[in-house]
Amino acid sequence: MNITSRYTKFIKKKYAGKLSTTCTEQILYDDFAKIDLRIVKAEHVEGADKLLQLTFDLGGQTKNVFAEIKSAHQPEDLEGKLTVMVANLKPRKMRFGVSEDMVLAAGPGGKDLWILSPDDGAQPGMKVK
């Protein structure tokens, strides 16, 4: 058994019953095409208890995002890291300020949350296709 197979077995056992195997409501391609996914570089800004306030560089444009990921990530671990975000969400007023977009992450939540990262070569501002 190779390391990938062992890791897959470990993940399935650890998260048994926590991972959804069904998709949510299907959408049309035209609906998906409206989502503007971009590569961004994270910069930490002081925030709240559960939330991290992040400033993202979209390659010339800066956006402010509040993300409920503090249980899984330390701000210093995100500094300079490239990730993927939805870049065209309507800004949302929150208790600590305005969140302009959304960071994409995978996992059931809590400490088990992984921020999506692009491969080497991706640059801030690039569209995800």
Coordinates of N, CA and C in Angstrom, one line a residue:
M1 N 0.9 -1.2 0.0 CA 0.0 0.0 0.0 C 0.9 1.2 0.0
N2 N 0.7 2.1 -0.9 CA 1.5 3.4 -1.0 C 1.0 4.4 0.0
I3 N 1.8 5.5 0.1 CA 1.5 6.5 1.2 C 0.2 7.2 0.9
T4 N -0.1 7.4 -0.4 CA -1.4 8.1 -0.8 C -2.6 7.2 -0.3
S5 N -2.5 5.9 -0.5 CA -3.6 5.0 -0.1 C -3.8 5.0 1.4
R6 N -2.6 5.0 2.1 CA -2.7 5.0 3.6 C -3.3 6.3 4.1
Y7 N -2.9 7.4 3.5 CA -3.4 8.7 3.9 C -4.9 8.8 3.6
T8 N -5.3 8.3 2.5 CA -6.7 8.4 2.1 C -7.5 7.5 3.1
K9 N -7.0 6.4 3.5 CA -7.7 5.5 4.5 C -7.8 6.3 5.9
F10 N -6.7 6.9 6.3 CA -6.6 7.7 7.5 C -7.7 8.8 7.5
I11 N -7.8 9.6 6.4 CA -8.7 10.7 6.3 C -10.1 10.1 6.4
K12 N -10.4 9.1 5.7 CA -11.8 8.5 5.7 C -12.2 8.0 7.1
K13 N -11.2 7.4 7.8 CA -11.5 6.9 9.1 C -11.7 8.1 10.1
K14 N -10.8 9.1 10.0 CA -10.9 10.2 10.9 C -12.1 11.1 10.8
Y15 N -12.6 11.2 9.5 CA -13.7 12.1 9.3 C -15.0 11.3 8.9
A16 N -15.0 10.0 9.2 CA -16.2 9.2 8.9 C -17.4 9.9 9.5
G17 N -18.4 10.1 8.7 CA -19.7 10.7 9.1 C -19.7 12.2 9.1
K18 N -18.5 12.8 9.0 CA -18.4 14.3 9.0 C -18.3 14.9 7.6
L19 N -17.9 14.1 6.6 CA -17.8 14.6 5.3 C -19.0 14.2 4.5
S20 N -19.5 15.2 3.8 CA -20.7 15.0 3.0 C -20.4 14.4 1.6
T21 N -21.1 13.4 1.2 CA -20.9 12.7 -0.1 C -21.9 13.2 -1.1
T22 N -22.8 14.0 -0.7 CA -23.8 14.5 -1.6 C -23.5 16.0 -1.9
C23 N -23.9 16.4 -3.1 CA -23.7 17.8 -3.5 C -25.0 18.6 -3.1
T24 N -24.8 19.9 -3.0 CA -26.0 20.7 -2.8 C -26.7 20.9 -4.1
E25 N -27.7 21.7 -4.1 CA -28.5 22.0 -5.4 C -27.6 22.3 -6.6
Q26 N -27.9 21.6 -7.7 CA -27.1 21.9 -8.9 C -27.4 23.3 -9.4
I27 N -26.4 23.9 -10.1 CA -26.5 25.2 -10.7 C -26.2 25.1 -12.2
L28 N -26.7 26.0 -12.9 CA -26.3 26.0 -14.4 C -24.9 26.6 -14.6
Y29 N -24.3 26.3 -15.7 CA -23.0 26.8 -16.0 C -23.0 28.3 -16.0
D30 N -24.1 28.9 -16.5 CA -24.1 30.4 -16.5 C -24.1 31.0 -15.1
D31 N -24.7 30.3 -14.1 CA -24.6 30.7 -12.7 C -23.2 30.6 -12.2
F32 N -22.5 29.5 -12.5 CA -21.1 29.3 -12.1 C -20.2 30.4 -12.7
A33 N -20.5 30.7 -13.9 CA -19.6 31.6 -14.7 C -19.7 33.0 -14.0
K34 N -20.7 33.3 -13.2 CA -20.8 34.6 -12.6 C -19.9 34.7 -11.4
I35 N -19.4 33.6 -10.9 CA -18.5 33.6 -9.7 C -17.1 34.0 -10.2
D36 N -16.5 35.0 -9.6 CA -15.2 35.5 -10.0 C -14.2 34.9 -8.9
L37 N -13.5 33.8 -9.2 CA -12.5 33.3 -8.3 C -11.2 33.8 -8.7
R38 N -10.4 34.3 -7.7 CA -9.1 34.9 -7.9 C -8.1 34.4 -6.9
I39 N -6.8 34.4 -7.4 CA -5.7 34.1 -6.5 C -5.4 35.3 -5.8
V40 N -5.2 35.2 -4.5 CA -4.9 36.4 -3.6 C -3.8 36.0 -2.6
K41 N -3.1 37.0 -2.2 CA -2.0 36.9 -1.2 C -2.6 37.4 0.1
A42 N -2.5 36.6 1.2 CA -3.1 37.0 2.5 C -2.1 37.9 3.3
E43 N -2.6 38.9 3.9 CA -1.9 39.7 4.9 C -2.8 39.9 6.1
H44 N -2.3 39.6 7.3 CA -3.1 39.6 8.5 C -3.2 41.1 9.0
V45 N -4.4 41.3 9.5 CA -4.7 42.6 10.2 C -5.4 42.2 11.5
E46 N -5.2 42.9 12.6 CA -5.8 42.6 13.9 C -7.3 42.4 13.7
G47 N -7.8 41.4 14.4 CA -9.2 41.1 14.3 C -9.9 40.7 15.6
A48 N -10.9 39.8 15.5 CA -11.7 39.4 16.6 C -11.3 38.0 17.1
D49 N -12.1 37.5 18.1 CA -11.8 36.2 18.7 C -11.9 35.0 17.7
K50 N -13.0 34.8 17.0 CA -13.2 33.7 16.1 C -12.8 34.0 14.7
L51 N -12.8 35.3 14.4 CA -12.5 35.7 13.0 C -11.1 36.2 12.9
L52 N -10.6 36.0 11.7 CA -9.4 36.7 11.3 C -9.7 37.7 10.3
Q53 N -9.2 38.9 10.5 CA -9.4 39.9 9.5 C -8.2 39.9 8.6
L54 N -8.4 39.7 7.3 CA -7.3 39.5 6.4 C -7.4 40.6 5.3
T55 N -6.3 41.0 4.8 CA -6.3 41.9 3.7 C -5.7 41.1 2.6
F56 N -6.4 41.1 1.4 CA -5.9 40.4 0.3 C -5.5 41.3 -0.8
D57 N -4.3 40.9 -1.4 CA -3.8 41.6 -2.6 C -4.2 40.9 -3.8
L58 N -5.0 41.5 -4.6 CA -5.5 40.9 -5.9 C -4.6 41.3 -7.0
G59 N -3.4 41.7 -6.7 CA -2.5 42.1 -7.8 C -2.8 43.5 -8.2
G60 N -2.7 44.5 -7.3 CA -3.0 45.9 -7.6 C -4.2 46.4 -6.8
Q61 N -5.1 45.6 -6.4 CA -6.3 45.9 -5.7 C -6.3 45.2 -4.4
T62 N -6.7 45.9 -3.3 CA -6.7 45.3 -2.0 C -8.1 45.2 -1.5
K63 N -8.4 44.0 -0.9 CA -9.8 43.7 -0.3 C -9.6 43.3 1.1
N64 N -10.6 43.7 1.9 CA -10.7 43.3 3.3 C -11.7 42.1 3.5
V65 N -11.3 41.1 4.2 CA -12.2 39.9 4.4 C -12.1 39.5 5.9
F66 N -13.3 39.2 6.5 CA -13.3 38.6 7.8 C -13.7 37.1 7.5
A67 N -12.8 36.2 8.1 CA -13.0 34.8 7.8 C -13.0 34.1 9.2
E68 N -14.0 33.2 9.4 CA -14.1 32.4 10.6 C -13.2 31.2 10.6
I69 N -11.9 31.5 10.6 CA -10.9 30.4 10.4 C -9.8 30.4 11.5
K70 N -10.0 31.2 12.6 CA -9.0 31.4 13.6 C -8.8 30.1 14.4
S71 N -9.8 29.2 14.5 CA -9.6 28.0 15.2 C -8.6 27.0 14.5
A72 N -8.4 27.2 13.2 CA -7.6 26.4 12.5 C -6.3 27.0 12.0
H73 N -6.2 28.3 12.0 CA -5.0 29.0 11.4 C -4.5 30.2 12.3
Q74 N -3.2 30.2 12.5 CA -2.6 31.4 13.1 C -2.4 32.4 12.1
P75 N -2.6 33.7 12.4 CA -2.4 34.8 11.4 C -1.0 34.8 10.8
E76 N 0.0 34.5 11.6 CA 1.4 34.5 11.0 C 1.6 33.4 10.0
D77 N 0.8 32.3 10.1 CA 0.9 31.2 9.1 C 0.4 31.6 7.8
L78 N -0.5 32.6 7.7 CA -1.2 33.0 6.5 C -0.4 34.1 5.8
E79 N 0.4 34.8 6.5 CA 1.1 36.0 5.9 C 1.9 35.6 4.7
G80 N 1.5 36.3 3.6 CA 2.2 36.1 2.3 C 1.7 34.8 1.5
K81 N 0.8 34.0 2.1 CA 0.4 32.8 1.5 C -0.6 33.1 0.4
L82 N -0.5 32.4 -0.7 CA -1.5 32.5 -1.8 C -2.7 31.6 -1.5
T83 N -3.9 32.1 -1.8 CA -5.1 31.3 -1.6 C -6.1 31.7 -2.7
V84 N -7.3 31.1 -2.6 CA -8.3 31.4 -3.6 C -9.5 32.1 -2.9
M85 N -10.0 33.1 -3.5 CA -11.2 33.7 -2.9 C -12.2 34.1 -3.9
V86 N -13.5 34.2 -3.5 CA -14.6 34.7 -4.4 C -14.4 36.2 -4.4
A87 N -14.1 36.8 -5.5 CA -13.8 38.2 -5.6 C -15.0 39.1 -5.9
N88 N -16.1 38.5 -6.2 CA -17.2 39.4 -6.6 C -18.5 39.2 -5.7
L89 N -18.3 38.9 -4.4 CA -19.4 38.9 -3.5 C -19.8 40.4 -3.1
K90 N -21.0 40.6 -2.9 CA -21.5 41.9 -2.4 C -20.9 42.1 -1.0
P91 N -20.3 43.2 -0.7 CA -19.7 43.5 0.6 C -20.8 43.3 1.7
R92 N -20.4 42.8 2.8 CA -21.3 42.5 3.9 C -20.8 43.2 5.2
K93 N -21.7 44.0 5.8 CA -21.4 44.7 7.0 C -21.4 43.7 8.2
M94 N -20.3 43.6 8.9 CA -20.2 42.7 10.1 C -19.9 43.6 11.3
R95 N -19.9 43.0 12.5 CA -19.7 43.7 13.7 C -18.4 44.5 13.7
F96 N -17.4 43.9 13.1 CA -16.0 44.5 13.2 C -15.7 45.3 12.0
G97 N -16.6 45.3 11.0 CA -16.3 46.1 9.8 C -17.0 45.4 8.6
V98 N -16.5 45.8 7.4 CA -17.1 45.3 6.2 C -16.2 44.2 5.6
S99 N -16.8 43.1 5.3 CA -16.1 42.0 4.6 C -16.5 42.0 3.2
E100 N -15.4 42.2 2.3 CA -15.7 42.4 0.9 C -15.8 41.2 0.0
D101 N -15.3 40.0 0.5 CA -15.3 38.8 -0.3 C -15.2 37.6 0.6
M102 N -14.9 36.4 0.1 CA -14.9 35.2 0.9 C -13.7 34.3 0.5
V103 N -13.0 33.8 1.5 CA -11.9 32.9 1.3 C -12.4 31.5 1.2
L104 N -11.8 30.7 0.3 CA -12.3 29.3 0.1 C -11.5 28.3 0.9
A105 N -12.1 27.5 1.7 CA -11.5 26.5 2.5 C -12.3 25.2 2.4
A106 N -11.6 24.1 2.8 CA -12.3 22.8 2.8 C -12.2 22.2 4.2
G107 N -13.1 21.3 4.6 CA -13.1 20.6 5.9 C -14.4 20.8 6.6
P108 N -14.6 20.0 7.7 CA -15.8 20.1 8.4 C -15.9 21.3 9.4
G109 N -14.8 22.0 9.6 CA -14.8 23.2 10.4 C -14.0 23.0 11.7
G110 N -14.0 24.0 12.6 CA -13.2 24.0 13.8 C -11.7 23.9 13.4
K111 N -11.0 23.0 14.1 CA -9.5 22.9 13.8 C -9.3 22.2 12.5
D112 N -10.3 21.5 11.9 CA -10.1 20.8 10.7 C -10.7 21.6 9.5
L113 N -9.8 22.6 9.1 CA -10.2 23.5 8.1 C -8.9 23.9 7.3
W114 N -8.9 23.6 6.0 CA -7.8 23.9 5.2 C -8.1 24.9 4.1
I115 N -7.3 25.9 4.1 CA -7.4 27.0 3.1 C -6.9 26.4 1.7
L116 N -7.6 26.7 0.7 CA -7.2 26.2 -0.7 C -6.0 27.0 -1.1
S117 N -5.0 26.3 -1.7 CA -3.8 27.0 -2.2 C -3.5 26.6 -3.6
P118 N -3.2 27.5 -4.4 CA -2.9 27.2 -5.8 C -1.5 26.6 -6.0
D119 N -1.2 26.0 -7.1 CA 0.2 25.5 -7.4 C 1.1 26.6 -7.6
D120 N 2.4 26.3 -7.6 CA 3.5 27.2 -7.9 C 3.3 27.9 -9.2
G121 N 3.6 29.1 -9.3 CA 3.4 29.8 -10.6 C 2.2 30.7 -10.6
A122 N 1.2 30.5 -9.8 CA 0.0 31.3 -9.7 C 0.4 32.7 -9.1
Q123 N -0.2 33.7 -9.5 CA 0.1 35.1 -9.1 C -1.1 35.8 -8.6
P124 N -1.0 36.7 -7.6 CA -2.2 37.4 -7.1 C -2.9 38.1 -8.3
G125 N -4.2 38.0 -8.2 CA -5.1 38.7 -9.3 C -5.5 37.7 -10.4
M126 N -4.8 36.6 -10.5 CA -5.1 35.6 -11.6 C -6.5 35.1 -11.4
K127 N -7.3 34.9 -12.5 CA -8.6 34.3 -12.4 C -8.4 32.8 -12.3
V128 N -9.3 32.2 -11.6 CA -9.3 30.7 -11.5 C -10.4 30.3 -12.5
K129 N -10.0 29.3 -13.4 CA -10.9 28.9 -14.4 C -11.2 27.4 -14.3

